[in-house]
XYZ file of C-alpha atoms in Angstrom:
542
model
C -13.255 -21.149 16.689
C -14.399 -18.593 14.120
C -16.258 -16.534 16.718
C -13.089 -16.133 18.807
C -10.380 -16.316 16.140
C -9.217 -12.737 16.779
C -8.791 -13.295 20.515
C -6.825 -16.476 19.859
C -4.480 -14.633 17.500
C -4.223 -11.676 19.877
C -3.298 -13.557 23.035
C -1.100 -16.385 21.699
C 2.102 -14.257 21.956
C 1.067 -13.049 25.425
C 0.619 -16.668 26.512
C 4.183 -17.316 25.356
C 5.427 -14.391 27.453
C 3.619 -15.777 30.511
C 5.117 -19.255 29.982
C 8.608 -17.741 29.764
C 8.153 -16.176 33.202
C 8.416 -19.665 34.712
C 11.569 -20.700 32.841
C 14.894 -20.206 34.712
C 16.861 -17.380 33.131
C 20.025 -19.521 33.066
C 18.424 -21.978 30.622
C 18.910 -19.824 27.530
C 18.362 -22.600 24.984
C 14.985 -23.509 26.477
C 13.975 -19.836 26.480
C 14.917 -19.479 22.812
C 13.024 -22.620 21.834
C 9.880 -21.645 23.736
C 9.938 -18.104 22.331
C 10.364 -19.387 18.790
C 7.621 -21.984 19.244
C 5.174 -19.302 20.386
C 6.362 -16.933 17.656
C 5.618 -19.630 15.072
C 2.365 -20.500 16.843
C 1.321 -16.852 16.536
C 1.703 -17.177 12.771
C 0.064 -20.610 12.532
C -3.064 -19.629 14.481
C -3.532 -16.639 12.155
C -3.417 -18.750 8.973
C -7.013 -20.119 9.401
C -8.132 -16.485 9.297
C -7.112 -16.343 5.617
C -9.792 -18.702 4.169
C -12.331 -17.402 6.687
C -11.814 -13.811 5.599
C -11.580 -14.690 1.910
C -15.108 -16.114 2.035
C -16.396 -12.795 3.431
C -14.152 -10.358 1.586
C -16.984 -8.590 -0.287
C -19.321 -8.309 2.705
C -19.719 -4.793 4.150
C -18.511 -3.545 7.510
C -16.287 -5.250 10.050
C -15.970 -9.015 10.262
C -15.326 -11.572 13.042
C -16.617 -9.091 15.626
C -16.167 -10.108 19.255
C -17.665 -8.532 22.313
C -20.146 -5.693 22.501
C -19.767 -1.956 23.109
C -19.446 -0.948 26.784
C -19.049 -4.550 28.057
C -15.630 -4.098 29.693
C -15.964 -0.978 31.869
C -19.650 -0.057 31.564
C -19.320 2.945 33.872
C -17.264 4.804 31.285
C -18.548 3.105 28.136
C -15.424 1.056 27.330
C -15.722 -2.394 25.797
C -13.654 -5.376 24.747
C -14.757 -5.120 21.142
C -12.730 -6.596 18.282
C -13.316 -6.694 14.538
C -11.420 -6.392 11.261
C -11.862 -5.388 7.662
C -9.615 -6.000 4.652
C -7.148 -3.292 5.684
C -6.603 -4.549 9.227
C -6.646 -8.182 8.028
C -3.573 -7.655 5.814
C -1.752 -5.777 8.583
C -2.514 -8.530 11.104
C -1.085 -11.181 8.779
C 2.007 -9.018 8.224
C 2.427 -8.659 12.000
C 2.245 -12.381 12.735
C 4.691 -13.167 9.909
C 7.279 -10.537 10.841
C 6.879 -11.328 14.541
C 7.933 -14.937 13.961
C 10.771 -13.934 11.605
C 12.076 -11.352 14.070
C 12.121 -13.825 16.949
C 13.844 -16.444 14.770
C 16.492 -13.932 13.659
C 17.412 -13.208 17.303
C 18.688 -16.720 18.068
C 22.422 -15.907 18.153
C 22.201 -12.105 18.183
C 20.942 -11.840 21.784
C 23.222 -13.213 24.500
C 22.430 -11.010 27.513
C 19.152 -10.986 29.477
C 17.703 -13.446 26.978
C 14.598 -14.206 29.022
C 13.579 -10.558 29.381
C 14.236 -9.910 25.698
C 11.856 -12.581 24.438
C 9.172 -11.751 27.010
C 9.098 -8.112 25.960
C 9.127 -9.046 22.297
C 6.068 -11.266 22.706
C 4.285 -8.561 24.717
C 5.071 -6.110 21.920
C 3.536 -8.530 19.424
C 0.288 -8.600 21.396
C 0.178 -4.803 21.567
C 0.623 -4.439 17.818
C -2.101 -6.975 17.036
C -4.454 -5.277 19.481
C -4.144 -1.949 17.685
C -5.288 -3.472 14.382
C -8.178 -5.404 15.959
C -9.701 -2.892 18.387
C -13.137 -1.446 17.657
C -13.198 0.424 20.961
C -11.181 3.612 21.342
C -10.335 2.955 24.999
C -9.068 -0.530 24.149
C -7.245 0.852 21.110
C -5.441 3.437 23.230
C -4.453 0.815 25.812
C -2.782 -1.286 23.109
C -1.306 1.817 21.431
C 0.420 2.855 24.664
C 1.254 -0.727 25.683
C 3.606 -0.981 22.694
C 5.713 1.932 23.891
C 7.246 0.191 26.896
C 8.461 -3.027 25.163
C 9.927 -1.084 22.223
C 11.578 1.402 24.592
C 13.189 -1.463 26.514
C 14.243 -3.382 23.390
C 16.137 -0.311 22.189
C 17.346 0.868 25.610
C 18.677 -2.497 26.879
C 19.705 -4.452 23.779
C 20.572 -1.542 21.479
C 23.842 -0.017 20.300
C 26.257 2.494 21.874
C 23.736 5.386 21.927
C 20.807 3.197 22.889
C 19.532 5.265 25.825
C 19.473 8.462 23.785
C 17.597 6.737 20.958
C 15.156 5.007 23.328
C 14.274 8.183 25.222
C 13.891 10.134 21.974
C 11.574 7.452 20.578
C 9.541 7.384 23.788
C 9.139 11.158 24.121
C 8.206 11.724 20.483
C 5.610 8.960 20.496
C 4.230 9.894 23.914
C 3.773 13.517 22.819
C 1.685 12.400 19.855
C -0.259 9.959 22.021
C -1.245 12.650 24.557
C -2.654 14.852 21.802
C -4.529 11.886 20.347
C -5.983 11.116 23.794
C -7.362 14.656 24.020
C -8.970 14.153 20.606
C -10.487 10.828 21.703
C -11.993 12.447 24.801
C -13.521 15.248 22.722
C -15.151 12.675 20.430
C -16.363 10.779 23.499
C -18.069 13.787 25.071
C -19.380 15.061 21.740
C -21.040 11.687 21.134
C -22.708 11.937 24.542
C -23.949 15.430 23.776
C -25.407 14.206 20.474
C -26.908 10.892 21.589
C -27.032 10.908 25.402
C -24.753 7.835 25.517
C -21.182 7.590 26.774
C -19.264 5.137 24.592
C -15.814 4.577 23.113
C -17.232 2.305 20.389
C -15.514 3.254 17.130
C -18.470 2.280 14.850
C -20.735 4.480 16.986
C -18.293 7.396 16.925
C -18.145 7.088 13.122
C -21.765 8.249 13.061
C -21.367 11.410 15.153
C -17.797 12.578 14.485
C -18.527 13.941 10.960
C -21.190 16.201 12.517
C -18.620 18.173 14.544
C -18.496 21.830 13.390
C -15.498 22.615 11.193
C -13.867 25.068 13.636
C -13.634 22.250 16.199
C -12.968 19.462 13.720
C -9.851 21.159 12.338
C -8.224 21.126 15.786
C -9.266 17.526 16.333
C -7.821 16.579 12.966
C -4.556 18.273 13.939
C -4.411 16.373 17.259
C -4.882 13.015 15.538
C -2.561 14.054 12.700
C 0.342 14.734 15.080
C -0.189 11.400 16.845
C -0.183 9.468 13.580
C 2.384 11.579 11.672
C 4.990 11.063 14.412
C 4.372 7.325 14.278
C 4.662 7.063 10.444
C 6.902 9.213 10.614
C 6.051 11.980 8.165
C 8.435 14.820 7.439
C 9.312 16.836 9.585
C 8.456 14.491 12.489
C 10.900 11.809 11.357
C 14.020 12.693 13.333
C 13.511 9.994 15.980
C 13.444 7.214 13.380
C 17.104 6.990 12.195
C 18.381 6.994 15.791
C 15.893 4.323 16.862
C 16.698 2.116 13.878
C 20.467 2.425 14.131
C 20.567 1.678 17.862
C 17.867 -1.014 17.973
C 18.804 -4.700 17.730
C 18.187 -6.231 14.305
C 14.857 -7.813 15.249
C 13.757 -4.531 16.831
C 14.491 -2.695 13.587
C 12.585 -5.311 11.573
C 9.452 -5.032 13.703
C 9.772 -1.251 14.020
C 9.960 -0.721 10.260
C 7.679 -3.596 9.323
C 4.788 -3.023 11.716
C 5.089 -0.133 14.180
C 5.401 2.544 11.498
C 2.249 1.204 9.827
C 0.233 2.171 12.872
C 0.509 5.790 11.838
C -0.751 5.143 8.320
C -3.412 2.793 9.734
C -4.550 5.609 12.029
C -4.958 7.971 9.089
C -7.054 5.404 7.214
C -9.102 4.134 10.162
C -9.713 7.438 11.982
C -8.566 10.664 10.306
C -10.429 10.129 7.033
C -13.812 8.789 8.260
C -13.935 10.990 11.384
C -13.119 14.303 9.694
C -14.183 14.209 6.042
C -15.302 17.842 6.303
C -11.713 18.852 7.149
C -10.073 16.836 4.366
C -12.381 18.152 1.650
C -12.829 21.712 2.938
C -11.599 24.539 0.728
C -10.370 26.613 3.679
C -6.658 27.342 3.401
C -3.651 28.041 5.608
C -0.950 29.980 3.782
C -3.087 29.514 0.650
C -2.923 25.700 0.926
C -5.817 23.440 1.932
C -5.481 20.784 4.648
C -5.367 18.097 1.992
C -2.755 20.097 0.098
C -0.566 20.218 3.210
C -0.852 16.451 3.625
C 0.111 15.859 -0.008
C 2.947 18.403 0.195
C 4.469 16.866 3.330
C 4.236 13.421 1.729
C 6.073 14.549 -1.418
C 8.753 16.342 0.609
C 9.226 13.166 2.651
C 9.598 11.075 -0.512
C 12.306 13.284 -2.010
C 14.042 14.251 1.232
C 14.276 10.685 2.535
C 15.728 9.462 -0.761
C 18.298 12.268 -1.000
C 19.471 11.781 2.584
C 19.755 8.026 1.958
C 22.193 8.771 -0.854
C 24.504 10.539 1.595
C 24.703 7.846 4.278
C 27.888 5.980 5.180
C 26.125 3.573 7.564
C 24.043 0.842 5.892
C 21.426 0.738 8.615
C 20.935 4.491 8.605
C 20.549 4.377 4.815
C 17.753 1.814 5.131
C 16.168 3.881 7.933
C 15.986 7.033 5.810
C 14.648 4.981 2.900
C 11.643 4.229 5.127
C 10.879 7.953 5.339
C 10.799 8.032 1.530
C 8.772 4.857 1.046
C 6.186 5.779 3.675
C 5.828 9.134 1.962
C 4.318 7.170 -0.934
C 1.895 5.530 1.516
C 0.611 8.844 2.899
C 0.486 10.274 -0.639
C -1.842 7.449 -1.660
C -4.024 7.965 1.418
C -4.597 11.684 0.862
C -4.989 11.327 -2.906
C -8.423 10.053 -1.800
C -8.973 7.803 -4.794
C -9.743 4.061 -4.671
C -6.482 3.273 -6.468
C -4.461 5.597 -4.242
C -5.861 4.134 -1.026
C -5.617 0.493 -2.097
C -2.084 1.102 -3.386
C -1.181 2.763 -0.099
C -2.319 -0.194 2.021
C -0.610 -2.655 -0.313
C 2.572 -0.574 -0.220
C 2.469 -0.670 3.574
C 2.537 -4.454 3.335
C 5.283 -4.280 0.702
C 7.366 -1.964 2.855
C 7.092 -4.356 5.786
C 8.273 -7.237 3.595
C 11.076 -5.435 1.746
C 12.445 -3.152 4.459
C 12.116 -5.881 7.074
C 14.313 -8.015 4.815
C 16.792 -5.135 4.359
C 17.257 -4.796 8.115
C 17.782 -8.567 8.382
C 20.388 -8.291 5.616
C 22.277 -5.513 7.402
C 21.992 -7.360 10.727
C 23.543 -10.547 9.322
C 26.581 -8.653 8.095
C 26.839 -6.776 11.387
C 26.783 -10.036 13.393
C 29.801 -11.248 11.397
C 31.865 -8.048 11.289
C 30.372 -5.777 13.983
C 30.421 -2.787 11.705
C 27.859 -1.244 9.378
C 30.201 1.173 7.628
C 29.855 0.788 3.859
C 33.557 1.570 3.367
C 34.474 -1.564 5.350
C 33.075 -3.840 2.672
C 33.522 -4.701 -0.986
C 33.397 -7.896 -3.014
C 31.136 -9.656 -0.501
C 29.441 -11.595 -3.323
C 32.690 -13.558 -3.772
C 32.531 -15.048 -0.285
C 28.760 -14.979 0.407
C 27.009 -15.760 -2.919
C 23.675 -16.906 -1.440
C 23.548 -13.830 0.776
C 24.371 -11.599 -2.220
C 21.614 -13.177 -4.322
C 18.922 -12.712 -1.676
C 20.117 -9.166 -1.061
C 19.836 -8.300 -4.750
C 16.270 -9.637 -4.922
C 15.170 -7.638 -1.885
C 16.939 -4.487 -3.130
C 15.072 -4.808 -6.440
C 11.861 -5.366 -4.500
C 12.425 -2.235 -2.428
C 13.189 -0.058 -5.451
C 10.041 -1.198 -7.273
C 11.243 -3.452 -10.069
C 8.348 -4.911 -12.131
C 7.377 -8.490 -11.187
C 8.239 -7.765 -7.539
C 5.938 -6.417 -4.836
C 7.250 -2.851 -4.605
C 6.331 -2.082 -8.193
C 2.655 -2.957 -7.741
C 2.207 -0.699 -4.725
C 4.108 2.300 -6.087
C 2.513 2.065 -9.528
C -0.994 1.890 -8.069
C -0.342 4.869 -5.782
C 1.085 6.943 -8.630
C -1.770 5.965 -10.941
C -4.357 7.000 -8.344
C -2.469 10.231 -7.639
C -2.080 11.156 -11.322
C -5.834 10.664 -11.793
C -6.457 13.222 -9.055
C -3.736 15.748 -9.885
C -0.929 15.063 -12.355
C 1.375 17.567 -10.607
C 1.298 15.578 -7.377
C 2.275 12.427 -9.227
C 4.985 14.208 -11.215
C 6.653 15.505 -8.041
C 6.571 12.043 -6.463
C 8.036 10.106 -9.409
C 11.677 11.194 -8.783
C 11.474 9.257 -5.511
C 11.319 6.018 -7.519
C 14.439 6.956 -9.483
C 16.327 8.035 -6.368
C 15.444 4.735 -4.632
C 17.112 2.842 -7.459
C 20.107 5.154 -7.180
C 20.836 4.731 -3.465
C 20.105 0.987 -3.383
C 22.102 0.051 -6.485
C 24.996 2.266 -5.408
C 24.973 0.576 -1.999
C 24.966 -2.856 -3.642
C 27.847 -1.903 -5.919
C 30.037 -0.717 -3.045
C 29.328 -3.663 -0.745
C 29.045 -6.657 -3.081
C 30.832 -6.000 -6.372
C 34.559 -5.989 -7.124
C 37.269 -7.877 -5.304
C 37.613 -8.422 -1.564
C 39.927 -5.592 -0.546
C 39.541 -5.926 3.240
C 41.260 -9.048 4.667
C 38.638 -9.220 7.436
C 36.015 -10.093 4.820
C 37.864 -13.023 3.268
C 36.718 -15.610 5.833
C 33.065 -14.579 6.109
C 30.748 -17.608 5.982
C 27.570 -17.639 3.938
C 24.022 -17.859 5.311
C 23.142 -20.638 7.723
C 19.934 -22.671 7.165
C 18.246 -20.703 9.980
C 19.146 -17.399 8.319
C 17.894 -18.618 4.940
C 14.623 -19.638 6.610
C 14.028 -16.068 7.790
C 14.142 -14.862 4.176
C 12.092 -17.613 2.484
C 8.609 -16.324 3.442
C 9.610 -12.755 2.552
C 10.864 -13.846 -0.871
C 7.663 -15.814 -1.487
C 5.512 -12.800 -0.595
C 7.621 -10.442 -2.714
C 7.122 -12.564 -5.832
C 3.483 -13.405 -5.051
C 2.412 -9.762 -4.756
C 4.568 -8.806 -7.734
C 3.225 -11.535 -10.033
C -0.381 -11.938 -8.869
C -1.683 -9.061 -6.694
C -5.348 -9.596 -7.618
C -6.345 -11.318 -4.319
C -4.921 -8.420 -2.314
C -6.890 -5.856 -4.314
C -10.041 -7.946 -3.874
C -9.519 -7.985 -0.111
C -9.118 -4.190 -0.119
C -11.953 -3.434 -2.535
C -14.808 -3.210 -0.023
C -13.190 -1.123 2.754
C -11.453 1.200 0.285
C -14.627 1.932 -1.684
C -16.546 2.518 1.554
C -13.836 4.898 2.752
C -13.823 6.908 -0.472
C -17.621 7.178 -0.317
C -17.426 8.404 3.272
C -15.008 11.220 2.460
C -16.164 11.964 -1.101
C -19.794 10.832 -1.590
C -19.826 12.317 -5.094
C -16.707 10.478 -6.304
C -17.214 9.457 -9.968
C -18.063 5.807 -10.452
C -19.295 5.072 -6.913
C -22.935 5.911 -6.294
C -24.044 3.602 -3.472
C -24.790 5.603 -0.297
C -22.443 3.549 1.890
C -20.670 4.840 4.986
C -17.630 3.347 6.702
C -19.629 3.296 9.955
C -20.760 -0.231 9.037
C -24.152 1.028 7.874
C -23.938 -0.658 4.482
C -26.480 -3.286 3.545
C -25.499 -6.347 1.482
C -27.343 -4.873 -1.496
C -25.384 -1.624 -1.213
C -22.154 -3.541 -0.852
C -22.901 -5.472 -4.017
C -23.411 -2.148 -5.795
C -19.821 -1.140 -5.139
C -17.795 -1.616 -8.331
C -14.277 -3.067 -8.290
C -11.434 -0.625 -7.735
C -10.267 -1.016 -11.315
C -13.741 -0.216 -12.642
C -13.894 2.882 -10.454
C -10.575 3.991 -11.901
C -11.907 3.669 -15.449
C -14.939 5.819 -14.689
C -13.152 8.506 -12.685
C -12.176 11.750 -14.342
C -8.434 12.086 -15.047
């Protein structure tokens, strides 16, 4: 099983979609049960990966590799080639967890075209998993584009009043970035052939030749990949599709969009932009007197502050949570381009935290919307009097999202800010107000919706959470407290890939001396020479 564990995880949701094709569309209960069984199965088959990966967490390079380069379409050098490291492992586990929770949360929310809804959702799950597992650029791009259609349909068919506008906007933005990324992939493909005489889309092989591209070409390639990933994150100013998509999407669509799809942009930066173009990231050349890295940091900080300020102004709960994602993901990109072990590990952990916390926030808004069919903050007040369990869970997840100590958000944000301050205290100082503003807009929202007396008669008869609804929150609450109280295992999982990545981009980084490259060229002895992230932080210059 271990040799094919990734394929089993990858295709379990797709198998569920195929089974649903043979179920009559009139039998809605059977469709829901089958979809939920395969959603849960997708999570259960991924759980054995946890002890398997834990045993190999300090080994260099990619693990559980399947297939070989060029074995799928040999004529063009494309292969079915899978493999993961600590970064993709955590994102895969997040995807299987949120996929099951999203499907479970849709039980009563979706009443029309139920069969098509669950089929597309399971197909979307397969596409997301494929992105995190692919070690072949052709395969990666197939999965990257395959996600567009299911998400477009989930918004366009089962969305809100402006669903078609939001769906088309989402599709066009993402497609634009994907086309530019495809051009970049093809350049890398032909450059590798020119350097080695071999046509291949193998990502580990491209790792070896991409850093050799002359700077005047590499800067344009970096820009092509940057636009593809920045739109997906989305970074400021490419974020305008996100609030519309979130507001119009069904609740489960918003959960999976915020929890997983946005992470593909940050994953792209970590997996491709940094190791492919280290000469661009570290080059002293400037545009408008700012280096490339300076632009990345600047856009991240603007996104943090801008997203938080706009959240303060929202009257719609779902739009408030959507803009909060712009702010929180600004911290993730800040940690990536700080280019320190703490910044990068904090960024990946914060991506997981954002999926947990913001996924829960969209579930929270969706539950209230299912009961009242409005998301206007002014329509509520005193909800804690009639829905105490719901109010308690909401408070915990709000505190998690704003970064309260002992909950998951604090660990990620603190680690990012620590790594950023070590690199440049001004960057960290500009980002800190985002933490304060997050507390402001979330606590103010909680005060208006939950505190006081019930002033609207329509809210007096609201019923509290059902057992099914409570079940959707239980795993998220467990993860929030686990990461907040004991994050050590997560940092151990990230230690190897993060240290390798920092060495690739900054070989002279203080505290890391082993000549290791992220192109899986490390030997076990070199891997053992890599110090823990915390030790690197102690040695690095402030």
